[in-house]
Short mmCIF file of C-alpha atoms and ligand atoms in Angstrom, two decimals:
data_model
loop_
_atom_site.label_atom_id
_atom_site.label_comp_id
_atom_site.label_asym_id
_atom_site.label_seq_id
_atom_site.Cartn_x
_atom_site.Cartn_y
_atom_site.Cartn_z
CA MET A 1 -4.00 -20.94 9.74
CA THR A 2 -4.45 -18.51 6.32
CA LEU A 3 -2.89 -15.03 6.50
CA LYS A 4 -5.05 -12.59 4.31
CA PHE A 5 -5.29 -8.98 4.25
CA VAL A 6 -6.44 -6.00 2.21
CA VAL A 7 -3.47 -3.14 1.03
CA MET A 8 -5.60 0.30 0.00
CA SER A 9 -3.04 3.13 -1.62
CA ASP A 10 -3.66 6.69 -2.95
CA LEU A 11 -7.37 7.71 -1.22
CA HIS A 12 -6.50 10.89 -1.99
CA LEU A 13 -9.37 12.19 -0.34
CA MET A 14 -11.35 15.41 -0.37
CA PRO A 15 -13.55 16.98 1.99
CA GLN A 16 -16.98 15.48 1.30
CA GLY A 17 -18.61 16.99 -1.63
CA GLU A 18 -15.27 18.31 -3.67
CA LEU A 19 -13.41 16.60 -6.68
CA SER A 20 -9.92 15.46 -6.90
CA MET A 21 -8.76 16.11 -10.57
CA THR A 22 -12.14 15.31 -11.48
CA LEU A 23 -12.71 12.10 -9.46
CA ASP A 24 -15.06 11.80 -6.53
CA THR A 25 -12.40 9.88 -4.46
CA GLY A 26 -14.54 9.49 -1.66
CA ALA A 27 -16.53 7.61 -4.01
CA ARG A 28 -14.45 5.58 -5.15
CA LEU A 29 -12.99 4.36 -1.51
CA GLU A 30 -16.79 3.68 -0.82
CA GLN A 31 -16.61 1.06 -4.02
CA ALA A 32 -13.50 -0.17 -2.50
CA ILE A 33 -15.06 -0.78 0.82
CA ASP A 34 -18.17 -2.39 -1.18
CA ALA A 35 -15.66 -5.15 -2.79
CA VAL A 36 -14.03 -5.71 1.03
CA ILE A 37 -17.59 -6.33 2.17
CA GLU A 38 -18.38 -8.61 -1.05
CA ARG A 39 -15.20 -10.61 -1.46
CA TYR A 40 -12.77 -9.91 1.57
CA GLY A 41 -14.85 -9.83 4.44
CA ASP A 42 -13.35 -12.56 6.26
CA ALA A 43 -9.84 -10.54 5.18
CA ASP A 44 -7.72 -10.19 8.71
CA PHE A 45 -7.40 -6.55 8.24
CA CYS A 46 -7.28 -3.60 5.96
CA ILE A 47 -3.93 -1.38 5.41
CA LEU A 48 -4.56 2.22 4.00
CA ALA A 49 -0.55 2.97 2.58
CA GLY A 50 -0.59 6.84 2.55
CA ASP A 51 -2.13 9.48 0.38
CA LEU A 52 -5.51 9.32 2.11
CA ALA A 53 -5.74 12.90 2.15
CA ASP A 54 -5.56 14.53 -0.87
CA MET A 55 -3.62 17.74 0.80
CA GLY A 56 -3.66 16.63 4.29
CA GLN A 57 -6.90 18.90 4.98
CA PRO A 58 -8.59 17.90 8.60
CA ALA A 59 -11.65 17.66 6.70
CA ALA A 60 -10.46 15.02 4.34
CA TYR A 61 -9.36 12.76 7.75
CA GLU A 62 -12.75 13.62 9.42
CA TYR A 63 -14.22 12.46 5.83
CA LEU A 64 -12.11 9.26 5.91
CA LYS A 65 -12.66 8.42 9.28
CA THR A 66 -16.78 8.10 8.20
CA ILE A 67 -16.14 6.41 5.56
CA ILE A 68 -13.49 3.81 6.76
CA ALA A 69 -16.41 3.46 9.76
CA ARG A 70 -18.35 0.77 7.34
CA MET A 71 -15.27 -1.40 6.91
CA PRO A 72 -16.18 -4.85 8.28
CA ILE A 73 -12.56 -5.39 9.14
CA PRO A 74 -9.71 -3.65 11.31
CA VAL A 75 -8.12 -1.04 9.42
CA HIS A 76 -4.22 -0.06 10.19
CA ILE A 77 -2.91 3.27 8.70
CA THR A 78 0.14 4.96 7.76
CA LEU A 79 0.60 7.89 5.43
CA GLY A 80 1.99 9.05 1.95
CA ASN A 81 3.47 12.36 1.02
CA HIS A 82 -0.11 14.14 0.46
CA ASP A 83 -0.81 13.65 4.09
CA ARG A 84 0.39 15.47 7.08
CA ARG A 85 1.12 13.80 10.28
CA PRO A 86 -0.25 16.36 13.03
CA ALA A 87 -3.93 17.22 11.10
CA PHE A 88 -4.01 13.10 10.74
CA LEU A 89 -3.14 12.46 14.43
CA ASP A 90 -5.67 15.36 15.52
CA VAL A 91 -8.16 13.14 13.58
CA PHE A 92 -7.55 9.77 14.29
CA GLY A 93 -5.81 10.16 17.69
CA ALA A 94 -2.29 10.81 18.95
CA ASP A 95 -2.16 6.84 19.61
CA PHE A 96 -1.42 6.12 15.52
CA ALA A 97 2.17 7.35 16.26
CA ASP A 98 4.72 5.14 17.30
CA ALA A 99 6.20 6.75 21.13
CA GLU A 100 9.55 6.00 19.80
CA THR A 101 9.89 7.01 16.34
CA GLY A 102 6.88 9.75 16.38
CA LYS A 103 5.65 8.68 13.07
CA VAL A 104 2.52 6.80 12.09
CA ASP A 105 4.80 2.87 12.71
CA LYS A 106 3.64 0.15 13.34
CA VAL A 107 4.05 -3.93 13.72
CA ILE A 108 1.32 -6.73 13.50
CA ASP A 109 1.92 -9.87 14.75
CA ILE A 110 -0.60 -12.72 13.25
CA LYS A 111 -0.84 -15.87 11.95
CA GLY A 112 2.91 -16.70 12.10
CA TYR A 113 4.08 -13.40 10.07
CA ARG A 114 5.16 -10.03 10.93
CA ILE A 115 3.71 -7.27 9.03
CA ILE A 116 6.03 -3.87 9.35
CA MET A 117 4.05 -0.50 8.53
CA LEU A 118 6.29 2.22 8.18
CA ASP A 119 5.49 6.04 7.41
CA SER A 120 7.56 7.41 5.25
CA SER A 121 5.94 10.71 4.76
CA GLU A 122 8.01 13.86 5.41
CA PRO A 123 6.85 17.08 5.77
CA GLY A 124 7.33 19.70 2.55
CA ARG A 125 8.64 16.70 0.41
CA VAL A 126 7.61 14.85 -2.27
CA ASP A 127 10.15 12.16 -2.14
CA GLY A 128 10.37 9.26 1.09
CA VAL A 129 12.26 9.90 3.82
CA LEU A 130 13.02 7.34 6.70
CA GLU A 131 15.26 8.84 9.74
CA ASP A 132 17.44 7.33 11.37
CA ASP A 133 15.52 6.43 14.28
CA GLN A 134 12.94 4.48 11.61
CA ILE A 135 15.58 2.55 10.30
CA ASP A 136 16.91 1.90 14.06
CA TRP A 137 13.28 1.11 15.30
CA LEU A 138 13.06 -1.56 11.81
CA HIS A 139 16.71 -3.20 12.89
CA ALA A 140 14.96 -3.84 16.31
CA ARG A 141 11.49 -4.66 14.98
CA LEU A 142 13.47 -7.29 12.09
CA ALA A 143 15.61 -8.86 14.95
CA GLU A 144 12.46 -9.53 17.14
CA ALA A 145 10.86 -11.81 14.31
CA LEU A 146 13.85 -13.62 12.71
CA ASP A 147 12.00 -16.88 13.28
CA ARG A 148 9.03 -15.74 10.88
CA PRO A 149 8.22 -14.58 7.99
CA VAL A 150 7.72 -10.49 7.06
CA ILE A 151 6.22 -8.43 5.28
CA VAL A 152 6.83 -4.80 5.46
CA VAL A 153 4.24 -2.15 3.91
CA LEU A 154 5.04 1.93 3.58
CA HIS A 155 3.93 4.54 1.02
CA HIS A 156 7.02 5.43 -1.19
CA ASN A 157 8.52 2.49 -3.39
CA ALA A 158 12.19 2.20 -2.93
CA ASN A 159 13.15 0.66 -5.98
CA ALA A 160 13.67 2.60 -9.56
CA LEU A 161 10.58 1.32 -11.77
CA HIS A 162 12.21 2.98 -15.11
CA ILE A 163 9.52 5.48 -15.15
CA ARG A 164 8.94 9.18 -14.95
CA SER A 165 8.82 9.39 -10.93
CA ASP A 166 11.47 7.44 -10.18
CA ASP A 167 12.98 10.94 -9.05
CA ILE A 168 10.35 10.88 -6.31
CA ARG A 169 10.93 7.52 -4.61
CA LEU A 170 12.26 6.47 -1.35
CA LEU A 171 15.16 9.05 -0.70
CA GLU A 172 18.82 7.20 0.10
CA PRO A 173 17.15 3.67 0.13
CA ASP A 174 20.27 1.71 1.41
CA ALA A 175 19.86 2.00 5.19
CA PHE A 176 16.55 0.53 3.98
CA ILE A 177 17.80 -1.70 2.15
CA GLY A 178 20.83 -3.06 4.66
CA ALA A 179 17.79 -3.19 7.37
CA LEU A 180 15.67 -6.17 5.56
CA LYS A 181 19.18 -7.56 4.38
CA THR A 182 19.51 -8.59 8.14
CA HIS A 183 16.45 -10.85 8.23
CA PRO A 184 16.31 -13.81 6.23
CA ASP A 185 12.72 -14.18 5.03
CA ILE A 186 11.34 -10.93 3.51
CA ARG A 187 7.92 -12.15 1.71
CA GLN A 188 7.40 -8.80 0.14
CA VAL A 189 7.90 -4.81 0.31
CA ILE A 190 4.36 -3.26 -0.69
CA ALA A 191 4.23 0.81 -1.56
CA GLY A 192 1.81 2.53 -3.13
CA HIS A 193 3.05 5.84 -4.61
CA VAL A 194 3.60 5.48 -8.13
CA HIS A 195 -0.29 4.99 -9.11
CA ILE A 196 0.67 1.88 -11.23
CA THR A 197 1.10 -2.00 -10.85
CA SER A 198 4.33 -3.17 -10.68
CA THR A 199 6.27 -6.45 -9.11
CA ALA A 200 10.05 -6.55 -9.04
CA THR A 201 13.30 -8.04 -7.59
CA TRP A 202 16.02 -5.63 -6.30
CA ARG A 203 18.94 -6.90 -4.27
CA GLY A 204 17.67 -9.93 -3.28
CA LEU A 205 14.38 -8.59 -2.17
CA PRO A 206 10.66 -8.77 -3.75
CA PHE A 207 9.22 -5.46 -3.97
CA THR A 208 5.45 -5.02 -5.68
CA THR A 209 3.22 -1.69 -5.73
CA LEU A 210 -0.34 -1.39 -6.73
CA ALA A 211 -2.38 1.20 -8.37
CA GLY A 212 -4.26 2.39 -5.59
CA GLY A 213 -7.73 4.44 -5.47
CA HIS A 214 -6.75 7.79 -7.33
CA TYR A 215 -6.00 8.27 -11.24
CA SER A 216 -3.40 5.79 -12.63
CA VAL A 217 -0.62 6.96 -15.11
CA SER A 218 0.78 5.83 -18.44
CA PHE A 219 4.37 5.91 -18.45
CA VAL A 220 7.32 5.38 -21.02
CA VAL A 221 9.92 3.28 -20.04
CA ASP A 222 12.93 4.86 -19.36
CA GLU A 223 12.06 8.34 -20.94
CA PRO A 224 11.72 10.64 -17.72
CA GLU A 225 10.68 13.85 -19.76
CA ALA A 226 8.09 12.14 -22.09
CA ALA A 227 4.84 12.94 -21.61
CA ILE A 228 2.14 10.67 -19.41
CA ARG A 229 -1.51 10.39 -19.40
CA ARG A 230 -3.64 10.37 -16.43
CA ILE A 231 -6.03 7.66 -16.56
CA ASP A 232 -9.20 7.19 -14.36
CA GLY A 233 -8.73 3.78 -13.79
CA PRO A 234 -8.27 0.96 -12.43
CA GLY A 235 -8.92 1.57 -8.85
CA GLN A 236 -7.32 -1.08 -7.32
CA MET A 237 -6.41 -2.73 -4.04
CA ALA A 238 -4.11 -5.40 -2.98
CA VAL A 239 -5.08 -8.79 -1.00
CA VAL A 240 -1.95 -10.66 -0.02
CA ILE A 241 -2.38 -13.97 0.95
CA GLY A 242 0.35 -15.88 3.41
CA THR A 243 0.65 -19.34 4.20
CA PRO A 244 3.97 -20.51 5.94
CA ASP A 245 6.31 -21.31 2.77
CA ARG A 246 4.17 -19.31 0.30
CA THR A 247 3.47 -15.41 0.27
CA THR A 248 0.82 -14.18 -2.57
CA VAL A 249 -0.20 -10.69 -3.80
CA LEU A 250 -3.34 -10.48 -6.26
CA PHE A 251 -4.74 -7.63 -7.76
CA ASP A 252 -8.42 -6.58 -6.99
CA ASP A 253 -9.48 -3.82 -10.01
CA PHE A 254 -12.73 -2.44 -8.32
CA ILE A 255 -12.90 0.35 -10.66
CA ASP A 256 -12.73 -0.56 -14.11
CA GLY A 257 -12.34 -4.41 -14.19
CA ASN A 258 -12.59 -6.57 -16.71
CA THR A 259 -15.97 -7.34 -18.47
CA SER A 260 -16.98 -11.03 -17.05
CA PHE A 261 -18.21 -13.04 -20.31
CA GLY A 262 -19.32 -16.13 -18.43
CA ILE A 263 -19.01 -18.33 -15.25
CA ILE A 264 -17.20 -21.18 -15.08
CA GLU A 265 -18.72 -23.83 -12.40
CA GLY A 266 -18.67 -27.25 -10.94
CA PRO A 267 -14.95 -28.80 -9.91
CA ARG A 268 -11.94 -28.09 -12.11
CA VAL A 269 -10.98 -30.92 -15.06
CA HIS A 270 -7.94 -31.46 -16.35
CA LYS A 271 -7.56 -32.12 -19.90
CA THR A 272 -4.30 -32.63 -22.35
CA ALA A 273 -5.05 -31.11 -25.75
CA ALA A 274 -5.22 -34.28 -27.53
CA ALA A 275 -7.83 -35.46 -24.85
CA ALA A 276 -10.00 -32.61 -25.17
FE1 FE2 B 1 -0.64 9.41 -4.34
#
């Protein structure tokens, strides 16, 4: 009973036919879905972790709805700083908001795991916010699941990455970390937002970011004023695999992957250097 799910983030869709920073983000999402159909059609679900619409346009959410109709697995959604909650809920339905928090928060219980999705978007802000009632909600959802591993997915990274965008991460993460620390088995905290791939441990917890579907960025470590370049690849999704004692995050670059130069077939044969 292996859990498998896909995380996509930072789709930055425009209304159909419009480009975002010269990129056809609709076509990029279509490529991502092609990759899911080809490689992850057996996954349990896909999470879209925010920045769905580049500027929160209703027409972009309509376009998103059209494109993801082709997804072969269930889709769960939360929001990022580029999203506009009222426009999203108008198109996708008010049921996407949690009755208690009013945000696009959600719990998924599956195959011995609990996955908690948190909506860290806040109108008018680029950095992320979890309001007090969301922190209370998180405490309650964690307390219900002390007997099983938990994976948290939200748009904003809580941990600083030593890069330029550190000042727009999750604002005041202490309450968030404090809540997570009430659970004995947090397997991953997965975010998008920064448009780069990273892994970290911070305060004893494991954090991951994926590059997502839009442009990625170069960075200069610990030089927040240094110029950075926008790069058109990779288009990247994360693939999370969960067994009772192991949680793995793989990264699938569905755009600008590496060139294949050979195929390995047949059973694996182990050889030592001396025997080879
Ligand atoms: Fe983004």
